[in-house]
Amino acid sequence: MPQGHIARKRFGQNFLSDANIIARIIEAIAPKREQTIVEIGPGLGAMTRPLLAACGHLHVVEIDRDLIVRLKQDYAEGLLTIHEGDALKFDLSTLPAPLRVVGNLPYNISTPLLFHFAGYAERIRDMTFMLQKEVVDRMVAEPGSEDYGRLSVMLQYRFHMASLFDVPPEAFRPAPKVTSAIVWLQPRPLAECNCLDEALFGRIVTAAFGQRRKTLRNTLREWFSDQDFAELGINPQARGETLAVADFVRLADWQARRAGSTAGS
Ligand code: SAM
C-alpha cells in the first residue's frame, strides 16, 4: 500500500498511482493561480500536489481522519485549506465563486455527490471528476441509447458535459474492478435552465425511467392523458428513453402551468 496507509473500502479508496494519468488529468483541469479550486477526497495527495504546484492554494474536502492527519503534516496551512467531513454535506456556498471542483470521487457515493454539486451550479465554473466509466457513459448518453436515463436527463439539463478519456484499473492502488473515466461538466447558462418547477421536472423524469420497459402512457399516467400527449405532440406509446431533455422540460412546464392555473381558479 502506498505510504503505509491501508485503503478503506467504505470510503471508496483507490489511490491514483500512474504518473502519466495524473499528468493528463492535471493538464485537462489546467489550474491557474487566481482560481478557487476545491478537490474532493484528496486522499494521499496524488492530484493535490501537482494541483498545488500550478495554482498555489487549494481547498480540499476529506472524510478520513487518518488521511487528514497526514495532509496536515505534509502541507503548510497557507497552501491547503482542509475541510474535514463528508463532501455530501459540504456547503460549497461557503467558498468564493466561481468555483472549480475536481476530484477522483469515491465511487460508492458518486451519483449522490453529483446531485449535491448540481445544487450549487450557479456558483460553479466547472467540474472535472474521475468516475466509473459506466457512470460517465450514462451521464453523457444521448436519447435512444441504452445508457440514457434519469442521470443523463437530470445532469444534461444543468450541465454541458464531455467524457475526456478512460483510465484503466492498473492506474490505481488498490486496483478497482472497473474501468474509470474523466468527465468534465460546465454549468449551462441559467437562462437555458428555465424549467418552471424543477422538483416536478425531477419527479416526471424519475417516473419516466422508473420502469424502463413501460410506455409514457403508463409511467406518466398520474399527470398526462392521451389527449394531453396529443396536445404536446408526444407519442404516449413511446418510452422515456426516446425523449430529449427539452421534451421532459416541455412536459414538466405544461403540467406546472396547468397545476398553477388550477390552483389559481
Ligand atoms: N484523490 C486521491 C487519489 O486520486 O489518489 C484519492 C481518491 S479515492 C478514490 C477517494 C477519496 O475520497 C479518498 O481519499 C476518501 O477518503 C475520500 N472520501 C470518501 N468518501 C468521502 C466523503 N463522503 N467526503 C469526503 N471525502 C470522501
PDB file of C-alpha atoms and ligand atoms in Angstrom:
ATOM      1  CA  MET A   1       0.000   0.000   0.000  1.00  0.00           C
ATOM      2  CA  PRO A   2       1.362   3.439  -0.852  1.00  0.00           C
ATOM      3  CA  GLN A   3       2.991   5.238   2.065  1.00  0.00           C
ATOM      4  CA  GLY A   4       1.718   2.737   4.686  1.00  0.00           C
ATOM      5  CA  HIS A   5      -1.965   3.723   4.580  1.00  0.00           C
ATOM      6  CA  ILE A   6      -4.431   0.840   4.463  1.00  0.00           C
ATOM      7  CA  ALA A   7      -7.103   1.673   1.870  1.00  0.00           C
ATOM      8  CA  ARG A   8     -10.607   1.809   3.321  1.00  0.00           C
ATOM      9  CA  LYS A   9     -13.260   0.233   1.132  1.00  0.00           C
ATOM     10  CA  ARG A  10     -16.078   2.080   2.886  1.00  0.00           C
ATOM     11  CA  PHE A  11     -14.533   5.385   1.749  1.00  0.00           C
ATOM     12  CA  GLY A  12     -14.077   4.151  -1.823  1.00  0.00           C
ATOM     13  CA  GLN A  13     -10.319   4.463  -1.552  1.00  0.00           C
ATOM     14  CA  ASN A  14      -8.438   3.634  -4.747  1.00  0.00           C
ATOM     15  CA  PHE A  15      -5.394   5.836  -4.936  1.00  0.00           C
ATOM     16  CA  LEU A  16      -4.054   7.032  -8.275  1.00  0.00           C
ATOM     17  CA  SER A  17      -0.507   5.877  -8.814  1.00  0.00           C
ATOM     18  CA  ASP A  18       0.135   6.307 -12.537  1.00  0.00           C
ATOM     19  CA  ALA A  19       2.195   9.461 -13.105  1.00  0.00           C
ATOM     20  CA  ASN A  20       1.171   9.761 -16.766  1.00  0.00           C
ATOM     21  CA  ILE A  21      -2.535   9.581 -15.969  1.00  0.00           C
ATOM     22  CA  ILE A  22      -2.124  12.109 -13.144  1.00  0.00           C
ATOM     23  CA  ALA A  23      -0.323  14.469 -15.545  1.00  0.00           C
ATOM     24  CA  ARG A  24      -3.105  14.090 -18.140  1.00  0.00           C
ATOM     25  CA  ILE A  25      -5.777  14.902 -15.550  1.00  0.00           C
ATOM     26  CA  ILE A  26      -3.920  17.991 -14.350  1.00  0.00           C
ATOM     27  CA  GLU A  27      -3.443  19.077 -17.961  1.00  0.00           C
ATOM     28  CA  ALA A  28      -7.189  18.656 -18.573  1.00  0.00           C
ATOM     29  CA  ILE A  29      -8.017  20.741 -15.482  1.00  0.00           C
ATOM     30  CA  ALA A  30      -5.417  23.403 -16.403  1.00  0.00           C
ATOM     31  CA  PRO A  31      -5.430  25.005 -12.918  1.00  0.00           C
ATOM     32  CA  LYS A  32      -4.485  28.693 -12.658  1.00  0.00           C
ATOM     33  CA  ARG A  33      -3.277  30.785  -9.735  1.00  0.00           C
ATOM     34  CA  GLU A  34      -6.207  33.158  -9.344  1.00  0.00           C
ATOM     35  CA  GLN A  35      -8.845  30.386  -9.385  1.00  0.00           C
ATOM     36  CA  THR A  36     -10.705  28.950  -6.392  1.00  0.00           C
ATOM     37  CA  ILE A  37     -10.279  25.209  -6.697  1.00  0.00           C
ATOM     38  CA  VAL A  38     -11.713  22.574  -4.376  1.00  0.00           C
ATOM     39  CA  GLU A  39     -10.602  18.960  -4.505  1.00  0.00           C
ATOM     40  CA  ILE A  40     -12.997  16.309  -3.209  1.00  0.00           C
ATOM     41  CA  GLY A  41     -11.210  13.407  -1.486  1.00  0.00           C
ATOM     42  CA  PRO A  42      -7.518  14.337  -1.784  1.00  0.00           C
ATOM     43  CA  GLY A  43      -6.527  11.007  -0.200  1.00  0.00           C
ATOM     44  CA  LEU A  44      -2.764  10.604  -0.293  1.00  0.00           C
ATOM     45  CA  GLY A  45      -2.393  13.688  -2.474  1.00  0.00           C
ATOM     46  CA  ALA A  46      -1.840  12.167  -5.936  1.00  0.00           C
ATOM     47  CA  MET A  47      -3.659  15.093  -7.556  1.00  0.00           C
ATOM     48  CA  THR A  48      -3.274  17.545  -4.683  1.00  0.00           C
ATOM     49  CA  ARG A  49       0.472  18.040  -5.046  1.00  0.00           C
ATOM     50  CA  PRO A  50       0.538  18.802  -8.793  1.00  0.00           C
ATOM     51  CA  LEU A  51      -2.605  20.941  -8.482  1.00  0.00           C
ATOM     52  CA  LEU A  52      -0.930  22.980  -5.754  1.00  0.00           C
ATOM     53  CA  ALA A  53       2.208  23.382  -7.830  1.00  0.00           C
ATOM     54  CA  ALA A  54       0.098  25.008 -10.524  1.00  0.00           C
ATOM     55  CA  CYS A  55      -2.378  27.068  -8.516  1.00  0.00           C
ATOM     56  CA  GLY A  56      -0.627  27.821  -5.196  1.00  0.00           C
ATOM     57  CA  HIS A  57      -3.655  27.220  -2.927  1.00  0.00           C
ATOM     58  CA  LEU A  58      -6.345  24.574  -2.734  1.00  0.00           C
ATOM     59  CA  HIS A  59      -9.446  23.751  -0.702  1.00  0.00           C
ATOM     60  CA  VAL A  60      -9.835  20.041  -0.012  1.00  0.00           C
ATOM     61  CA  VAL A  61     -12.735  18.069   1.498  1.00  0.00           C
ATOM     62  CA  GLU A  62     -11.725  14.769   3.102  1.00  0.00           C
ATOM     63  CA  ILE A  63     -13.656  12.428   5.400  1.00  0.00           C
ATOM     64  CA  ASP A  64     -10.906  10.008   6.527  1.00  0.00           C
ATOM     65  CA  ARG A  65      -9.331  11.264   9.778  1.00  0.00           C
ATOM     66  CA  ASP A  66      -6.085   9.346   9.238  1.00  0.00           C
ATOM     67  CA  LEU A  67      -5.650  10.971   5.851  1.00  0.00           C
ATOM     68  CA  ILE A  68      -6.452  14.389   7.324  1.00  0.00           C
ATOM     69  CA  VAL A  69      -3.626  13.944   9.861  1.00  0.00           C
ATOM     70  CA  ARG A  70      -1.228  13.161   7.012  1.00  0.00           C
ATOM     71  CA  LEU A  71      -2.435  16.088   4.915  1.00  0.00           C
ATOM     72  CA  LYS A  72      -1.839  18.433   7.863  1.00  0.00           C
ATOM     73  CA  GLN A  73       1.672  17.070   8.255  1.00  0.00           C
ATOM     74  CA  ASP A  74       2.508  17.197   4.569  1.00  0.00           C
ATOM     75  CA  TYR A  75       1.180  20.631   3.568  1.00  0.00           C
ATOM     76  CA  ALA A  76       1.556  24.083   5.075  1.00  0.00           C
ATOM     77  CA  GLU A  77      -1.692  25.711   6.224  1.00  0.00           C
ATOM     78  CA  GLY A  78      -1.373  28.553   3.747  1.00  0.00           C
ATOM     79  CA  LEU A  79      -1.268  26.101   0.855  1.00  0.00           C
ATOM     80  CA  LEU A  80      -4.094  23.787   1.762  1.00  0.00           C
ATOM     81  CA  THR A  81      -7.394  24.646   3.429  1.00  0.00           C
ATOM     82  CA  ILE A  82      -8.666  21.340   4.767  1.00  0.00           C
ATOM     83  CA  HIS A  83     -12.416  20.897   5.237  1.00  0.00           C
ATOM     84  CA  GLU A  84     -12.853  17.833   7.413  1.00  0.00           C
ATOM     85  CA  GLY A  85     -16.035  15.851   6.840  1.00  0.00           C
ATOM     86  CA  ASP A  86     -18.494  14.417   4.377  1.00  0.00           C
ATOM     87  CA  ALA A  87     -18.463  16.016   0.918  1.00  0.00           C
ATOM     88  CA  LEU A  88     -22.168  15.121   0.631  1.00  0.00           C
ATOM     89  CA  LYS A  89     -22.842  17.632   3.397  1.00  0.00           C
ATOM     90  CA  PHE A  90     -20.248  20.198   2.369  1.00  0.00           C
ATOM     91  CA  ASP A  91     -21.752  23.632   1.696  1.00  0.00           C
ATOM     92  CA  LEU A  92     -19.994  24.899  -1.434  1.00  0.00           C
ATOM     93  CA  SER A  93     -21.547  28.319  -0.937  1.00  0.00           C
ATOM     94  CA  THR A  94     -19.047  28.899   1.903  1.00  0.00           C
ATOM     95  CA  LEU A  95     -16.296  29.200  -0.746  1.00  0.00           C
ATOM     96  CA  PRO A  96     -15.873  32.163  -3.107  1.00  0.00           C
ATOM     97  CA  ALA A  97     -17.439  31.721  -6.556  1.00  0.00           C
ATOM     98  CA  PRO A  98     -16.748  30.921  -9.327  1.00  0.00           C
ATOM     99  CA  LEU A  99     -15.571  27.551  -8.136  1.00  0.00           C
ATOM    100  CA  ARG A 100     -13.685  24.817  -9.889  1.00  0.00           C
ATOM    101  CA  VAL A 101     -14.470  21.437  -8.350  1.00  0.00           C
ATOM    102  CA  VAL A 102     -12.199  18.475  -9.062  1.00  0.00           C
ATOM    103  CA  GLY A 103     -11.617  15.013  -7.695  1.00  0.00           C
ATOM    104  CA  ASN A 104     -11.165  11.328  -8.067  1.00  0.00           C
ATOM    105  CA  LEU A 105     -14.517  10.659  -6.442  1.00  0.00           C
ATOM    106  CA  PRO A 106     -15.371   7.784  -4.107  1.00  0.00           C
ATOM    107  CA  TYR A 107     -17.416   5.599  -6.479  1.00  0.00           C
ATOM    108  CA  ASN A 108     -19.801   4.344  -3.814  1.00  0.00           C
ATOM    109  CA  ILE A 109     -21.358   7.812  -3.477  1.00  0.00           C
ATOM    110  CA  SER A 110     -20.668   9.297  -6.911  1.00  0.00           C
ATOM    111  CA  THR A 111     -24.296   9.762  -8.012  1.00  0.00           C
ATOM    112  CA  PRO A 112     -25.480  11.500  -4.806  1.00  0.00           C
ATOM    113  CA  LEU A 113     -22.320  13.637  -4.935  1.00  0.00           C
ATOM    114  CA  LEU A 114     -23.093  14.741  -8.499  1.00  0.00           C
ATOM    115  CA  PHE A 115     -26.633  15.712  -7.471  1.00  0.00           C
ATOM    116  CA  HIS A 116     -25.296  17.523  -4.401  1.00  0.00           C
ATOM    117  CA  PHE A 117     -22.905  19.612  -6.522  1.00  0.00           C
ATOM    118  CA  ALA A 118     -25.592  20.237  -9.167  1.00  0.00           C
ATOM    119  CA  GLY A 119     -27.448  22.142  -6.444  1.00  0.00           C
ATOM    120  CA  TYR A 120     -24.605  24.698  -6.482  1.00  0.00           C
ATOM    121  CA  ALA A 121     -24.357  25.002 -10.289  1.00  0.00           C
ATOM    122  CA  GLU A 122     -24.810  28.785 -10.181  1.00  0.00           C
ATOM    123  CA  ARG A 123     -21.585  29.136  -8.184  1.00  0.00           C
ATOM    124  CA  ILE A 124     -19.564  26.673 -10.217  1.00  0.00           C
ATOM    125  CA  ARG A 125     -17.324  27.455 -13.155  1.00  0.00           C
ATOM    126  CA  ASP A 126     -16.622  23.826 -13.989  1.00  0.00           C
ATOM    127  CA  MET A 127     -16.039  20.374 -12.506  1.00  0.00           C
ATOM    128  CA  THR A 128     -13.604  17.653 -13.549  1.00  0.00           C
ATOM    129  CA  PHE A 129     -14.111  14.241 -12.000  1.00  0.00           C
ATOM    130  CA  MET A 130     -12.832  10.713 -12.203  1.00  0.00           C
ATOM    131  CA  LEU A 131     -15.765   8.318 -12.032  1.00  0.00           C
ATOM    132  CA  GLN A 132     -16.625   4.793 -13.042  1.00  0.00           C
ATOM    133  CA  LYS A 133     -16.704   4.766 -16.833  1.00  0.00           C
ATOM    134  CA  GLU A 134     -20.145   3.176 -16.701  1.00  0.00           C
ATOM    135  CA  VAL A 135     -21.442   6.231 -14.797  1.00  0.00           C
ATOM    136  CA  VAL A 136     -19.747   8.683 -17.189  1.00  0.00           C
ATOM    137  CA  ASP A 137     -21.305   6.838 -20.150  1.00  0.00           C
ATOM    138  CA  ARG A 138     -24.728   7.288 -18.564  1.00  0.00           C
ATOM    139  CA  MET A 139     -24.092  10.979 -17.838  1.00  0.00           C
ATOM    140  CA  VAL A 140     -23.276  11.864 -21.453  1.00  0.00           C
ATOM    141  CA  ALA A 141     -25.633   9.368 -23.169  1.00  0.00           C
ATOM    142  CA  GLU A 142     -27.942  10.572 -25.928  1.00  0.00           C
ATOM    143  CA  PRO A 143     -31.677   9.849 -26.221  1.00  0.00           C
ATOM    144  CA  GLY A 144     -32.392   6.425 -27.676  1.00  0.00           C
ATOM    145  CA  SER A 145     -29.234   4.839 -26.339  1.00  0.00           C
ATOM    146  CA  GLU A 146     -29.243   2.132 -23.707  1.00  0.00           C
ATOM    147  CA  ASP A 147     -27.270   4.277 -21.260  1.00  0.00           C
ATOM    148  CA  TYR A 148     -29.702   7.207 -21.469  1.00  0.00           C
ATOM    149  CA  GLY A 149     -31.695   7.568 -18.263  1.00  0.00           C
ATOM    150  CA  ARG A 150     -32.508   9.711 -15.236  1.00  0.00           C
ATOM    151  CA  LEU A 151     -28.861  10.590 -14.597  1.00  0.00           C
ATOM    152  CA  SER A 152     -28.391  11.750 -18.220  1.00  0.00           C
ATOM    153  CA  VAL A 153     -31.524  13.922 -18.245  1.00  0.00           C
ATOM    154  CA  MET A 154     -31.078  15.495 -14.804  1.00  0.00           C
ATOM    155  CA  LEU A 155     -27.409  16.356 -15.366  1.00  0.00           C
ATOM    156  CA  GLN A 156     -27.730  17.358 -19.033  1.00  0.00           C
ATOM    157  CA  TYR A 157     -30.491  19.780 -18.019  1.00  0.00           C
ATOM    158  CA  ARG A 158     -27.952  21.582 -15.824  1.00  0.00           C
ATOM    159  CA  PHE A 159     -24.552  20.959 -17.441  1.00  0.00           C
ATOM    160  CA  HIS A 160     -22.686  20.672 -20.696  1.00  0.00           C
ATOM    161  CA  MET A 161     -20.617  17.522 -20.284  1.00  0.00           C
ATOM    162  CA  ALA A 162     -17.807  15.722 -22.036  1.00  0.00           C
ATOM    163  CA  SER A 163     -16.174  12.373 -21.398  1.00  0.00           C
ATOM    164  CA  LEU A 164     -12.464  13.164 -21.775  1.00  0.00           C
ATOM    165  CA  PHE A 165     -10.596   9.855 -21.526  1.00  0.00           C
ATOM    166  CA  ASP A 166     -10.674   6.412 -19.924  1.00  0.00           C
ATOM    167  CA  VAL A 167      -8.433   5.281 -17.083  1.00  0.00           C
ATOM    168  CA  PRO A 168      -7.628   1.561 -16.633  1.00  0.00           C
ATOM    169  CA  PRO A 169      -7.790  -0.183 -13.217  1.00  0.00           C
ATOM    170  CA  GLU A 170      -3.975  -0.582 -13.196  1.00  0.00           C
ATOM    171  CA  ALA A 171      -3.610   3.176 -12.692  1.00  0.00           C
ATOM    172  CA  PHE A 172      -4.761   2.778  -9.057  1.00  0.00           C
ATOM    173  CA  ARG A 173      -3.595   1.125  -5.837  1.00  0.00           C
ATOM    174  CA  PRO A 174      -5.519  -0.961  -4.978  1.00  0.00           C
ATOM    175  CA  ALA A 175      -6.877  -1.522  -8.492  1.00  0.00           C
ATOM    176  CA  PRO A 176     -10.675  -1.168  -8.713  1.00  0.00           C
ATOM    177  CA  LYS A 177     -12.671  -3.849 -10.547  1.00  0.00           C
ATOM    178  CA  VAL A 178     -13.904  -1.421 -13.193  1.00  0.00           C
ATOM    179  CA  THR A 179     -12.557   0.975 -15.809  1.00  0.00           C
ATOM    180  CA  SER A 180     -12.788   4.662 -14.902  1.00  0.00           C
ATOM    181  CA  ALA A 181     -13.169   7.809 -16.992  1.00  0.00           C
ATOM    182  CA  ILE A 182     -12.578  11.529 -16.656  1.00  0.00           C
ATOM    183  CA  VAL A 183     -15.634  13.701 -17.174  1.00  0.00           C
ATOM    184  CA  TRP A 184     -15.868  17.475 -17.482  1.00  0.00           C
ATOM    185  CA  LEU A 185     -19.006  19.397 -16.523  1.00  0.00           C
ATOM    186  CA  GLN A 186     -19.729  23.050 -17.188  1.00  0.00           C
ATOM    187  CA  PRO A 187     -22.975  24.618 -15.899  1.00  0.00           C
ATOM    188  CA  ARG A 188     -25.273  25.772 -18.696  1.00  0.00           C
ATOM    189  CA  PRO A 189     -26.240  29.453 -18.594  1.00  0.00           C
ATOM    190  CA  LEU A 190     -29.120  29.999 -16.177  1.00  0.00           C
ATOM    191  CA  ALA A 191     -31.339  31.262 -18.995  1.00  0.00           C
ATOM    192  CA  GLU A 192     -31.147  27.774 -20.538  1.00  0.00           C
ATOM    193  CA  CYS A 193     -32.174  26.027 -17.292  1.00  0.00           C
ATOM    194  CA  ASN A 194     -35.549  27.684 -17.050  1.00  0.00           C
ATOM    195  CA  CYS A 195     -37.876  24.841 -16.176  1.00  0.00           C
ATOM    196  CA  LEU A 196     -40.830  26.305 -14.221  1.00  0.00           C
ATOM    197  CA  ASP A 197     -40.842  23.717 -11.444  1.00  0.00           C
ATOM    198  CA  GLU A 198     -37.609  21.737 -11.147  1.00  0.00           C
ATOM    199  CA  ALA A 199     -38.946  19.456  -8.422  1.00  0.00           C
ATOM    200  CA  LEU A 200     -41.848  18.437 -10.679  1.00  0.00           C
ATOM    201  CA  PHE A 201     -39.389  18.017 -13.598  1.00  0.00           C
ATOM    202  CA  GLY A 202     -37.359  15.645 -11.377  1.00  0.00           C
ATOM    203  CA  ARG A 203     -40.444  13.654 -10.421  1.00  0.00           C
ATOM    204  CA  ILE A 204     -41.579  13.271 -14.021  1.00  0.00           C
ATOM    205  CA  VAL A 205     -38.092  12.181 -15.166  1.00  0.00           C
ATOM    206  CA  THR A 206     -37.839   9.675 -12.304  1.00  0.00           C
ATOM    207  CA  ALA A 207     -41.260   8.235 -13.138  1.00  0.00           C
ATOM    208  CA  ALA A 208     -40.493   8.030 -16.874  1.00  0.00           C
ATOM    209  CA  PHE A 209     -37.392   5.917 -16.215  1.00  0.00           C
ATOM    210  CA  GLY A 210     -38.774   4.032 -13.195  1.00  0.00           C
ATOM    211  CA  GLN A 211     -39.940   1.126 -15.326  1.00  0.00           C
ATOM    212  CA  ARG A 212     -37.876   1.266 -18.482  1.00  0.00           C
ATOM    213  CA  ARG A 213     -39.981  -1.188 -20.483  1.00  0.00           C
ATOM    214  CA  LYS A 214     -43.204   0.713 -19.946  1.00  0.00           C
ATOM    215  CA  THR A 215     -44.656   3.364 -22.214  1.00  0.00           C
ATOM    216  CA  LEU A 216     -45.043   7.017 -21.244  1.00  0.00           C
ATOM    217  CA  ARG A 217     -48.804   6.434 -21.129  1.00  0.00           C
ATOM    218  CA  ASN A 218     -48.155   4.051 -18.244  1.00  0.00           C
ATOM    219  CA  THR A 219     -45.302   5.708 -16.393  1.00  0.00           C
ATOM    220  CA  LEU A 220     -46.728   9.257 -16.575  1.00  0.00           C
ATOM    221  CA  ARG A 221     -50.438   8.469 -16.236  1.00  0.00           C
ATOM    222  CA  GLU A 222     -50.515  10.363 -12.924  1.00  0.00           C
ATOM    223  CA  TRP A 223     -50.013  13.598 -14.889  1.00  0.00           C
ATOM    224  CA  PHE A 224     -50.920  13.106 -18.564  1.00  0.00           C
ATOM    225  CA  SER A 225     -53.879  11.703 -20.501  1.00  0.00           C
ATOM    226  CA  ASP A 226     -53.695  10.631 -24.162  1.00  0.00           C
ATOM    227  CA  GLN A 227     -55.250  13.963 -25.052  1.00  0.00           C
ATOM    228  CA  ASP A 228     -52.530  15.794 -23.122  1.00  0.00           C
ATOM    229  CA  PHE A 229     -49.869  13.846 -25.013  1.00  0.00           C
ATOM    230  CA  ALA A 230     -51.602  14.675 -28.308  1.00  0.00           C
ATOM    231  CA  GLU A 231     -51.612  18.388 -27.459  1.00  0.00           C
ATOM    232  CA  LEU A 232     -47.920  18.194 -26.567  1.00  0.00           C
ATOM    233  CA  GLY A 233     -47.114  16.270 -29.763  1.00  0.00           C
ATOM    234  CA  ILE A 234     -45.556  13.419 -27.755  1.00  0.00           C
ATOM    235  CA  ASN A 235     -46.359   9.802 -28.589  1.00  0.00           C
ATOM    236  CA  PRO A 236     -47.825   8.120 -25.459  1.00  0.00           C
ATOM    237  CA  GLN A 237     -46.641   4.743 -26.765  1.00  0.00           C
ATOM    238  CA  ALA A 238     -43.020   5.860 -26.697  1.00  0.00           C
ATOM    239  CA  ARG A 239     -40.700   5.093 -23.790  1.00  0.00           C
ATOM    240  CA  GLY A 240     -38.867   7.579 -21.600  1.00  0.00           C
ATOM    241  CA  GLU A 241     -35.524   6.841 -23.222  1.00  0.00           C
ATOM    242  CA  THR A 242     -36.697   8.319 -26.545  1.00  0.00           C
ATOM    243  CA  LEU A 243     -37.431  11.793 -25.123  1.00  0.00           C
ATOM    244  CA  ALA A 244     -34.887  14.624 -25.322  1.00  0.00           C
ATOM    245  CA  VAL A 245     -34.166  16.749 -22.244  1.00  0.00           C
ATOM    246  CA  ALA A 246     -36.176  19.568 -23.853  1.00  0.00           C
ATOM    247  CA  ASP A 247     -39.204  17.219 -24.145  1.00  0.00           C
ATOM    248  CA  PHE A 248     -39.073  16.498 -20.418  1.00  0.00           C
ATOM    249  CA  VAL A 249     -38.898  20.239 -19.737  1.00  0.00           C
ATOM    250  CA  ARG A 250     -41.932  20.746 -22.001  1.00  0.00           C
ATOM    251  CA  LEU A 251     -43.876  18.049 -20.165  1.00  0.00           C
ATOM    252  CA  ALA A 252     -42.988  19.490 -16.755  1.00  0.00           C
ATOM    253  CA  ASP A 253     -43.765  23.089 -17.777  1.00  0.00           C
ATOM    254  CA  TRP A 254     -47.091  22.096 -19.278  1.00  0.00           C
ATOM    255  CA  GLN A 255     -48.040  20.315 -16.081  1.00  0.00           C
ATOM    256  CA  ALA A 256     -46.733  23.162 -13.902  1.00  0.00           C
ATOM    257  CA  ARG A 257     -48.818  25.679 -15.851  1.00  0.00           C
ATOM    258  CA  ARG A 258     -51.904  23.523 -15.549  1.00  0.00           C
ATOM    259  CA  ALA A 259     -51.344  23.000 -11.801  1.00  0.00           C
ATOM    260  CA  GLY A 260     -50.762  26.742 -11.438  1.00  0.00           C
ATOM    261  CA  SER A 261     -53.924  27.662 -13.340  1.00  0.00           C
ATOM    262  CA  THR A 262     -55.977  25.091 -11.406  1.00  0.00           C
ATOM    263  CA  ALA A 263     -54.628  26.435  -8.115  1.00  0.00           C
ATOM    264  CA  GLY A 264     -55.447  29.982  -9.229  1.00  0.00           C
ATOM    265  CA  SER A 265     -59.002  29.282 -10.399  1.00  0.00           C
TER     266      SER A 265
HETATM  267  N1  SAM B   1      -7.613  11.793  -4.750  1.00  0.00           N
HETATM  268  C1  SAM B   1      -6.963  10.591  -4.288  1.00  0.00           C
HETATM  269  C2  SAM B   1      -6.309   9.884  -5.456  1.00  0.00           C
HETATM  270  O1  SAM B   1      -6.673  10.200  -6.602  1.00  0.00           O
HETATM  271  O2  SAM B   1      -5.465   9.030  -5.247  1.00  0.00           O
HETATM  272  C3  SAM B   1      -7.942   9.660  -3.575  1.00  0.00           C
HETATM  273  C4  SAM B   1      -9.130   9.203  -4.367  1.00  0.00           C
HETATM  274  S1  SAM B   1     -10.113   7.965  -3.587  1.00  0.00           S
HETATM  275  C5  SAM B   1     -10.921   7.269  -4.993  1.00  0.00           C
HETATM  276  C6  SAM B   1     -11.464   8.862  -2.843  1.00  0.00           C
HETATM  277  C7  SAM B   1     -11.102   9.794  -1.720  1.00  0.00           C
HETATM  278  O3  SAM B   1     -12.319  10.394  -1.229  1.00  0.00           O
HETATM  279  C8  SAM B   1     -10.451   9.148  -0.520  1.00  0.00           C
HETATM  280  O4  SAM B   1      -9.422   9.969  -0.044  1.00  0.00           O
HETATM  281  C9  SAM B   1     -11.583   9.034   0.513  1.00  0.00           C
HETATM  282  O5  SAM B   1     -11.134   9.011   1.850  1.00  0.00           O
HETATM  283  C10 SAM B   1     -12.355  10.295   0.197  1.00  0.00           C
HETATM  284  N2  SAM B   1     -13.787  10.213   0.573  1.00  0.00           N
HETATM  285  C11 SAM B   1     -14.593   9.138   0.580  1.00  0.00           C
HETATM  286  N3  SAM B   1     -15.847   9.451   0.945  1.00  0.00           N
HETATM  287  C12 SAM B   1     -15.835  10.785   1.176  1.00  0.00           C
HETATM  288  C13 SAM B   1     -16.817  11.712   1.592  1.00  0.00           C
HETATM  289  N4  SAM B   1     -18.091  11.339   1.818  1.00  0.00           N
HETATM  290  N5  SAM B   1     -16.457  13.003   1.755  1.00  0.00           N
HETATM  291  C14 SAM B   1     -15.183  13.410   1.506  1.00  0.00           C
HETATM  292  N6  SAM B   1     -14.200  12.574   1.105  1.00  0.00           N
HETATM  293  C15 SAM B   1     -14.512  11.280   0.943  1.00  0.00           C
END
